[in-house]
GROMACS .gro file of C-alpha atoms in nm:
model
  314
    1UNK     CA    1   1.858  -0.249  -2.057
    2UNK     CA    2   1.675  -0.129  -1.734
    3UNK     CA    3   1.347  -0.278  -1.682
    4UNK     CA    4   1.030  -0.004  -1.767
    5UNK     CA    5   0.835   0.025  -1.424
    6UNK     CA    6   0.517  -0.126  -1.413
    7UNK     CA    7   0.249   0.154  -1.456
    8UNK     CA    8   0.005   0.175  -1.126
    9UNK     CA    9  -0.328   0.352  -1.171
   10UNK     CA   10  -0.583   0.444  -0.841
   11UNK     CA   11  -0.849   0.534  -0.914
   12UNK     CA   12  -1.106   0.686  -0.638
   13UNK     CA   13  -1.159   0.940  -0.360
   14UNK     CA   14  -0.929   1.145  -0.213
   15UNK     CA   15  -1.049   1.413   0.064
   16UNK     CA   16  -0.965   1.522   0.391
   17UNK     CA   17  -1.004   1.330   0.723
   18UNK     CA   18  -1.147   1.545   1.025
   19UNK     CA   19  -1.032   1.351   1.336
   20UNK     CA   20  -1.212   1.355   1.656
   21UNK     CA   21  -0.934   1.173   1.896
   22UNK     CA   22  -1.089   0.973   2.236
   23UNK     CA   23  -0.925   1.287   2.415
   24UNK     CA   24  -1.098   1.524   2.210
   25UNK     CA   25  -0.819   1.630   2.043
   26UNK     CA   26  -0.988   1.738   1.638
   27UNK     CA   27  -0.692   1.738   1.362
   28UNK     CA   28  -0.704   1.764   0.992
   29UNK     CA   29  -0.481   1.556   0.777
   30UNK     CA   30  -0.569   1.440   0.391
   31UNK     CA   31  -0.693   1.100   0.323
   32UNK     CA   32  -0.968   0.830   0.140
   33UNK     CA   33  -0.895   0.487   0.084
   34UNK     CA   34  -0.780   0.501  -0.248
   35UNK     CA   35  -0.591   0.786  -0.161
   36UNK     CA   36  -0.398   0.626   0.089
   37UNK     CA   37  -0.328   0.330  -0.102
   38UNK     CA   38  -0.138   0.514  -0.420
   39UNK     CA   39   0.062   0.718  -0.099
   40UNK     CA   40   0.166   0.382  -0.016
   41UNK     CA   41   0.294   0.248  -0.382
   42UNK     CA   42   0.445   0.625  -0.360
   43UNK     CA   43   0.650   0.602  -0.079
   44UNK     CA   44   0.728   0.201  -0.158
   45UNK     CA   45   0.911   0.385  -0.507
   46UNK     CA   46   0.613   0.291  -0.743
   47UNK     CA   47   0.562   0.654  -0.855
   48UNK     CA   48   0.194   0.552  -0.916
   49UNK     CA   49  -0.065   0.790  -1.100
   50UNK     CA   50  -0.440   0.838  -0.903
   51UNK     CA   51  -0.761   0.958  -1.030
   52UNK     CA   52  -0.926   1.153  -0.805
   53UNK     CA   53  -1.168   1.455  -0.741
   54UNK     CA   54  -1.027   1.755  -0.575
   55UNK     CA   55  -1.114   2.122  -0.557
   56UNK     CA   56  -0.888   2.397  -0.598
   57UNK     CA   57  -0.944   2.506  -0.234
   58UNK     CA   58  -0.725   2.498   0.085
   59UNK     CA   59  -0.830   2.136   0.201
   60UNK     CA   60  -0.740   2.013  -0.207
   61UNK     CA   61  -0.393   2.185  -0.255
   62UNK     CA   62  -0.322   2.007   0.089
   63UNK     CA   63  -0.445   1.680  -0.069
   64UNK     CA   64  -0.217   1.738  -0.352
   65UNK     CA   65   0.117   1.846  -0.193
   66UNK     CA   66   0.038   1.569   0.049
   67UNK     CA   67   0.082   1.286  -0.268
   68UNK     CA   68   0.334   1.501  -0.420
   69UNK     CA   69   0.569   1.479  -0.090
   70UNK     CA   70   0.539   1.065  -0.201
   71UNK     CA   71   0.576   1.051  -0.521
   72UNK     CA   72   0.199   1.042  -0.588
   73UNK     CA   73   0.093   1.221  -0.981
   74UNK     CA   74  -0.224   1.306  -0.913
   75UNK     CA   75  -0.504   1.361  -1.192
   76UNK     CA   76  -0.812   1.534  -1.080
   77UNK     CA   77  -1.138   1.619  -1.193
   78UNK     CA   78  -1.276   1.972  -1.040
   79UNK     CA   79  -1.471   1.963  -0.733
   80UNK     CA   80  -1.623   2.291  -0.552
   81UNK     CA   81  -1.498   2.163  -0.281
   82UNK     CA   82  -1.277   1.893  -0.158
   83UNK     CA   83  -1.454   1.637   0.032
   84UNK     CA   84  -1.407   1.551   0.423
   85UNK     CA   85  -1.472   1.229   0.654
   86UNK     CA   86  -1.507   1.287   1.019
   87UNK     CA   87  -1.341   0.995   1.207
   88UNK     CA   88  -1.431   0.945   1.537
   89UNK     CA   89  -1.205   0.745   1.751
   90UNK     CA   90  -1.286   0.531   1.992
   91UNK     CA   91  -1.025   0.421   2.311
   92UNK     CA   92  -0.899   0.163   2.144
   93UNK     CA   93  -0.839   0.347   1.814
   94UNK     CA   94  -1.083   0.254   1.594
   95UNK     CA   95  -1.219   0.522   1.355
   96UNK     CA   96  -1.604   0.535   1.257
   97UNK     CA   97  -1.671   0.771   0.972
   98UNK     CA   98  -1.922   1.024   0.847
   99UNK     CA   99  -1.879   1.196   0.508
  100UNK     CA  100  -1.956   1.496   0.333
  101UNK     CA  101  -1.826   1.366  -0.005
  102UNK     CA  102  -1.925   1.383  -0.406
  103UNK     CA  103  -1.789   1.182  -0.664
  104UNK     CA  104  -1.793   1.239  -1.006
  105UNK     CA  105  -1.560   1.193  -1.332
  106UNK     CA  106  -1.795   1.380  -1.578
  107UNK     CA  107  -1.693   1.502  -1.899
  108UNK     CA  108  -1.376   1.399  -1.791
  109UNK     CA  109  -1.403   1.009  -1.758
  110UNK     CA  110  -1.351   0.946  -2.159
  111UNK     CA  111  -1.036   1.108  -2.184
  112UNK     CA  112  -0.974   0.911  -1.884
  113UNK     CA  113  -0.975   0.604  -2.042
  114UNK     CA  114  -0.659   0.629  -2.252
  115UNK     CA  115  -0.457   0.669  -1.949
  116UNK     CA  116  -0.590   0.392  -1.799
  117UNK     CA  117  -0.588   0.192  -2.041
  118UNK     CA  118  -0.199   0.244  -2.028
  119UNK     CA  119  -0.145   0.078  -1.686
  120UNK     CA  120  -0.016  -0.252  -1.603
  121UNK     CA  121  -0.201  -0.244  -1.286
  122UNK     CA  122  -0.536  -0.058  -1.194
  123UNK     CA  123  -0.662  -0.035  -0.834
  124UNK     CA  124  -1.037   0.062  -0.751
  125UNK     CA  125  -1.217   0.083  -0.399
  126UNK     CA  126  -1.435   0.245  -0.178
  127UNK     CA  127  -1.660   0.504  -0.225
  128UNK     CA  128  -1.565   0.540  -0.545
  129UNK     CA  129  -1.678   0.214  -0.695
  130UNK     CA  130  -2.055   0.249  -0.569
  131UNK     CA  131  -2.140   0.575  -0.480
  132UNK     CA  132  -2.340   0.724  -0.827
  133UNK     CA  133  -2.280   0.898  -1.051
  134UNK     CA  134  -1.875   0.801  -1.047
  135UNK     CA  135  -1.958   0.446  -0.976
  136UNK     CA  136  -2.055   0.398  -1.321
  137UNK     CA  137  -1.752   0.556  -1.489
  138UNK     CA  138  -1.541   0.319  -1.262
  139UNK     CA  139  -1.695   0.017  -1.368
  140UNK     CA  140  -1.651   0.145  -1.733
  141UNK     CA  141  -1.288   0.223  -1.661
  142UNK     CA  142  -1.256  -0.149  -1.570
  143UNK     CA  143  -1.359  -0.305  -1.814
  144UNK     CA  144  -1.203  -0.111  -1.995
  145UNK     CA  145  -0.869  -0.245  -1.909
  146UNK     CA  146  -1.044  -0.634  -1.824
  147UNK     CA  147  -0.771  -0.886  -1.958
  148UNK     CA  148  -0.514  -0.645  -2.022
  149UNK     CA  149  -0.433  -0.495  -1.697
  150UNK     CA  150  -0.439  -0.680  -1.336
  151UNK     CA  151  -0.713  -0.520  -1.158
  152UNK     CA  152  -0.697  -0.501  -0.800
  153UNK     CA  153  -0.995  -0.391  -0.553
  154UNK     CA  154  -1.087  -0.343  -0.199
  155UNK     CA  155  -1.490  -0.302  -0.128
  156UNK     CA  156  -1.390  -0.085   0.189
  157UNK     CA  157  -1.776  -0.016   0.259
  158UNK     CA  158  -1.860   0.259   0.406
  159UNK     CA  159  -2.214   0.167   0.579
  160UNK     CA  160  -2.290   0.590   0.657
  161UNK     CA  161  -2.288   0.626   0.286
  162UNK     CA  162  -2.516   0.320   0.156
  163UNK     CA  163  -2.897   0.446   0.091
  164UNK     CA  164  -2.949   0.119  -0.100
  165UNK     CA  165  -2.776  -0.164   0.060
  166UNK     CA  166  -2.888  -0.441  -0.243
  167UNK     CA  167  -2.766  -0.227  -0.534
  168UNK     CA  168  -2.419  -0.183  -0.352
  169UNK     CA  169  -2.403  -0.512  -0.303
  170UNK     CA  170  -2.478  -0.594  -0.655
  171UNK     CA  171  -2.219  -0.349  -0.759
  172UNK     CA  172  -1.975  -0.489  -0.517
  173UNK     CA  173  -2.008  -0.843  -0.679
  174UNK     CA  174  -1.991  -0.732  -1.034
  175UNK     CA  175  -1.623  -0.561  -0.946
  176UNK     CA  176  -1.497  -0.880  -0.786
  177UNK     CA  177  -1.608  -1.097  -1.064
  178UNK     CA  178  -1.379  -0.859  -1.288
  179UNK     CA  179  -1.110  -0.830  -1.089
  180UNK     CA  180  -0.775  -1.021  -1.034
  181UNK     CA  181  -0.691  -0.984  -0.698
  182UNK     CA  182  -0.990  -0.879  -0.379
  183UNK     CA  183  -0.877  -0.758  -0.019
  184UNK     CA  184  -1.160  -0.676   0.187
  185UNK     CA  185  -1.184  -0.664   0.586
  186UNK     CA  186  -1.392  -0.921   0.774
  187UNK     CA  187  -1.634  -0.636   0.841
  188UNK     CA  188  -1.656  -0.537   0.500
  189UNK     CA  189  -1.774  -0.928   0.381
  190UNK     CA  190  -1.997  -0.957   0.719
  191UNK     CA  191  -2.210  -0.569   0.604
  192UNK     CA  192  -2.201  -0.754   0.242
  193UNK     CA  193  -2.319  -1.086   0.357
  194UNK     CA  194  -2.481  -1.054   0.634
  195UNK     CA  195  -2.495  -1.385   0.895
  196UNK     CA  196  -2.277  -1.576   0.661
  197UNK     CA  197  -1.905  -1.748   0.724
  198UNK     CA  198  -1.656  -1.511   0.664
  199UNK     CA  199  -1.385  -1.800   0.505
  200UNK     CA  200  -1.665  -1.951   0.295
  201UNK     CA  201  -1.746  -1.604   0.133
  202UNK     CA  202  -1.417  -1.558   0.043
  203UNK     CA  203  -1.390  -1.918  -0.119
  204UNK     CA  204  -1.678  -1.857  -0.310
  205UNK     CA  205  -1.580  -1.517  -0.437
  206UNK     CA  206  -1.237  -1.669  -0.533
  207UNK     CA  207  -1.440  -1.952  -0.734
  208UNK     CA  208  -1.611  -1.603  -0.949
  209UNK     CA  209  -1.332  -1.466  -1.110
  210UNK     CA  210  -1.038  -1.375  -0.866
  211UNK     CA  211  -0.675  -1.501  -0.857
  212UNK     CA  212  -0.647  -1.414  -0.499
  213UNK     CA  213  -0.898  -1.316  -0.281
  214UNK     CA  214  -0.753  -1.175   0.065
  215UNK     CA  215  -0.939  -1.122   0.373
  216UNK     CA  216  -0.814  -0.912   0.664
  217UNK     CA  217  -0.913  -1.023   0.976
  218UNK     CA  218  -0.821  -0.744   1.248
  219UNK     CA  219  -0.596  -0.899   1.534
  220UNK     CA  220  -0.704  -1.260   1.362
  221UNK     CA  221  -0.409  -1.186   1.068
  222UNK     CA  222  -0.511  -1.241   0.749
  223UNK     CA  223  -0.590  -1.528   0.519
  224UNK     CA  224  -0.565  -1.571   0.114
  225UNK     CA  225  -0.764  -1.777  -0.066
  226UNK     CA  226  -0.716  -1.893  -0.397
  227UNK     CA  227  -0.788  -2.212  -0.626
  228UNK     CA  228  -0.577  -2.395  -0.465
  229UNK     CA  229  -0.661  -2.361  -0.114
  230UNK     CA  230  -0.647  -2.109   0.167
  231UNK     CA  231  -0.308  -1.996   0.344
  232UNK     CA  232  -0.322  -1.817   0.714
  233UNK     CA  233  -0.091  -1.546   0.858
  234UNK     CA  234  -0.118  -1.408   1.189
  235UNK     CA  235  -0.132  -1.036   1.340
  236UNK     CA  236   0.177  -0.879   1.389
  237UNK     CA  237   0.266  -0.772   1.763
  238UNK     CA  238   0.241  -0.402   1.816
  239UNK     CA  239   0.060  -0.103   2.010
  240UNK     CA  240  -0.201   0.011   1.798
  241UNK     CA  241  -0.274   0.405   1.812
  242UNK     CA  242  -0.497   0.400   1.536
  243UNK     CA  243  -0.588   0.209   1.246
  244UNK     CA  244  -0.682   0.486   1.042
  245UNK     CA  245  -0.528   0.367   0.674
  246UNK     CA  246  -0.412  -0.023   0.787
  247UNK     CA  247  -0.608  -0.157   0.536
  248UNK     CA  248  -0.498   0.091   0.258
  249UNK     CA  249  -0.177   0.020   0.373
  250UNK     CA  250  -0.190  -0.367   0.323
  251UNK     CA  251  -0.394  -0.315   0.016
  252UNK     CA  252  -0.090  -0.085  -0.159
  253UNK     CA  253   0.239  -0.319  -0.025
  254UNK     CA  254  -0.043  -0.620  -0.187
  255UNK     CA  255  -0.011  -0.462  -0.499
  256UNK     CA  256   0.400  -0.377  -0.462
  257UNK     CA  257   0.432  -0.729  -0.402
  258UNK     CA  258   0.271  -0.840  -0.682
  259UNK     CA  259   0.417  -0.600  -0.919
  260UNK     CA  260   0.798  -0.658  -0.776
  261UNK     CA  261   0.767  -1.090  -0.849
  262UNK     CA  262   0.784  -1.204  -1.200
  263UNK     CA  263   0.607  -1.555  -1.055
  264UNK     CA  264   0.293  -1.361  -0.871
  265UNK     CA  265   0.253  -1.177  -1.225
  266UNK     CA  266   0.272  -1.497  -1.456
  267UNK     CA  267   0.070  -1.642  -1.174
  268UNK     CA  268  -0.217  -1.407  -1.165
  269UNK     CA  269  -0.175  -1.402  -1.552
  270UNK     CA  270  -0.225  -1.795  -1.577
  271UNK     CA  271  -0.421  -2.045  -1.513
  272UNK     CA  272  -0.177  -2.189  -1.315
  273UNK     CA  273  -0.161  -2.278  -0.944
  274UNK     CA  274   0.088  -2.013  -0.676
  275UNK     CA  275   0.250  -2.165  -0.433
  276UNK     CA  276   0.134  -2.107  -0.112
  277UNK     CA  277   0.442  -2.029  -0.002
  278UNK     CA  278   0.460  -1.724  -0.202
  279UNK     CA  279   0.077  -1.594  -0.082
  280UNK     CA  280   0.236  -1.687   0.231
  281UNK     CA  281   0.564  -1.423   0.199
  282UNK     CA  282   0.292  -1.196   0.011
  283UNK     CA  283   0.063  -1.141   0.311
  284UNK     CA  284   0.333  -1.154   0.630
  285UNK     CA  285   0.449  -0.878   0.418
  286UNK     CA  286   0.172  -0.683   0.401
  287UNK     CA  287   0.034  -0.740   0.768
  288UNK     CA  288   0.418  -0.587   0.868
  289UNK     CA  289   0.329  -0.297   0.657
  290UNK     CA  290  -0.024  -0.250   0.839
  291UNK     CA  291   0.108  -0.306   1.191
  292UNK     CA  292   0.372  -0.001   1.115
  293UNK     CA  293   0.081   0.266   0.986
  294UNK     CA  294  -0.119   0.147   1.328
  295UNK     CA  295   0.152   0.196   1.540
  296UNK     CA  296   0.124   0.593   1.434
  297UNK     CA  297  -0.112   0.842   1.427
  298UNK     CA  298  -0.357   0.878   1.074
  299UNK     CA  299  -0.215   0.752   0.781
  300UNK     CA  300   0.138   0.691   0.776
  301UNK     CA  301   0.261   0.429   0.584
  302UNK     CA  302   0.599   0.310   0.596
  303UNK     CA  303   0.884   0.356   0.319
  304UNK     CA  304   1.054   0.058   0.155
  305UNK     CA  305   1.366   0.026   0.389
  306UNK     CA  306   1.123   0.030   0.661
  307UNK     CA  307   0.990  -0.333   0.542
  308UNK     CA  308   1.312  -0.486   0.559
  309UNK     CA  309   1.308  -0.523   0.937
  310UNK     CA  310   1.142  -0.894   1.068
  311UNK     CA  311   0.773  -0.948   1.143
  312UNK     CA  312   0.703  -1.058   1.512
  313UNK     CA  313   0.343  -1.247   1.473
  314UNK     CA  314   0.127  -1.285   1.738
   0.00000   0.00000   0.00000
């Protein structure tokens, strides 16, 4: 008998990146963390379902056919329009943001429930998990699904959207405390935690609740940190055009990974102890994944056989 699928749930924004390129080039393509993370379990064969907010506009049928194209079912509540985020890029390719975005599950969030309630895995992030009134109906939806599913997040703050930095922090902590398995960038822990050391944050989140705790670290690589102690990877070598969804990327081939390996299941299942050989093989495999969406333009993340090729680490 074939093995069911494990059933992958994103929940969060979805809109439509305006890019403003260092040559001032301006392009349109769809996006929002979340977003970009289910396109990645899409095009990785993961046929994942996201929760989102679109309108029935140009900019949202875009959005749409955009998932579609990777496998992507996409559930959304009605929006008069579909949001934006104007990236500006800077020489080196790094994007600074500036939204025009709403987000809301409404009358729709209860009937939400019973599909998420249905997953195996549930990913949350972003905007969507502290910017009010959704923010609330995301928490619900997680603890919701607390024990039963493995619940995956990435903070992913957005600093141009925060009009109360101590209640998004207190948000932000109550999600990691419920969740299974954390990726957040350096930035994101040094805007939550202002002054403090990046590696000891992450120990001490991983002593709250987490299996795993994973911290991206830009050309650094990335380390994991769990119970057991802390495993390093380097970068992987490449030219960087942009890095406009390389942390959505390593966020979705995170989850993959997990999904695909009966011990990183039972492990973040158990009380037991992973290997760190297996975080190790975990997060080379996800910095690979990165380094291919910022060797492209916007966010492009690679397909399955793509992964198969060797990392080269800095």
């Amino acid at each position: 008998m074939t093995e069911a699928m494990p059933r992958i749930v994103v929940v969060g924004e979805a809109l439509v990146d305006i890019v403003h390129r260092a040559d001032g080039a301006v392009e349109e393509a769809p996006g929002g963390s979340p977003a970009n993370t289910a396109l990645t379990l899409g095009r990785l064969g993961r046929r994942p379902t996201l929760i989102t907010r679109l309108a029935e506009d140009d900019r949202g049928r875009g959005v749409r056919r955009w998932l579609g194209e990777s496998d992507v079912e996409v559930v959304a509540v009605a929006s008069a329009r579909t949001s934006t985020a104007t990236a500006h890029l800077d020489a080196g390719g790094a994007a600074s943001y500036d939204f025009d975005l709403e987000w809301d599950l409404g009358a729709d969030a209860a009937s939400l429930e019973a599909l998420v309630s249905a997953a195996d895995v549930v990913h949350v992030g972003s905007v969507a998990a502290v910017l009010e009134p959704g923010a609330d109906h995301v928490l619900a939806l997680v603890r919701s699904v607390r024990g039963r599913a493995i619940v995956t997040y990435d903070p992913n703050i957005r600093p141009s959207l925060v009009d109360d930095p101590d209640r998004v922090r207190e948000r932000v902590a109550g999600l990691i405390e419920l969740a299974d398995v954390v990726k957040a960038s350096d930035e994101d822990i040094r805007w939550l935690h202002p002054g403090r050391d990046v590696r000891q944050v992450a120990r001490e989140w991983a002593a709250r609740g987490p299996r795993l705790v994973v911290v991206t670290l830009g050309s650094e690589g990335a380390i994991g940190v769990t119970a057991d102690g802390e495993v390093a990877v380097p970068a992987v070598v490449t030219e960087v055009v942009d890095t406009v969804g390389a942390g959505d990327t390593f966020m979705g081939v995170l989850i993959d990974s997990i999904v695909g390996s009966d011990e990183l299941r039972a492990w973040i299942r158990t009380a037991g102890g992973g290997r760190s050989s297996v975080v190790e093989s975990l997060l080379r495999r996800s910095a690979y994944a990165a380094a291919i969406t910022v060797s492209r333009p916007g966010a492009d993340p690679p397909r399955r056989a793509e992964l198969a090729a060797p990392a080269t680490a800095r």
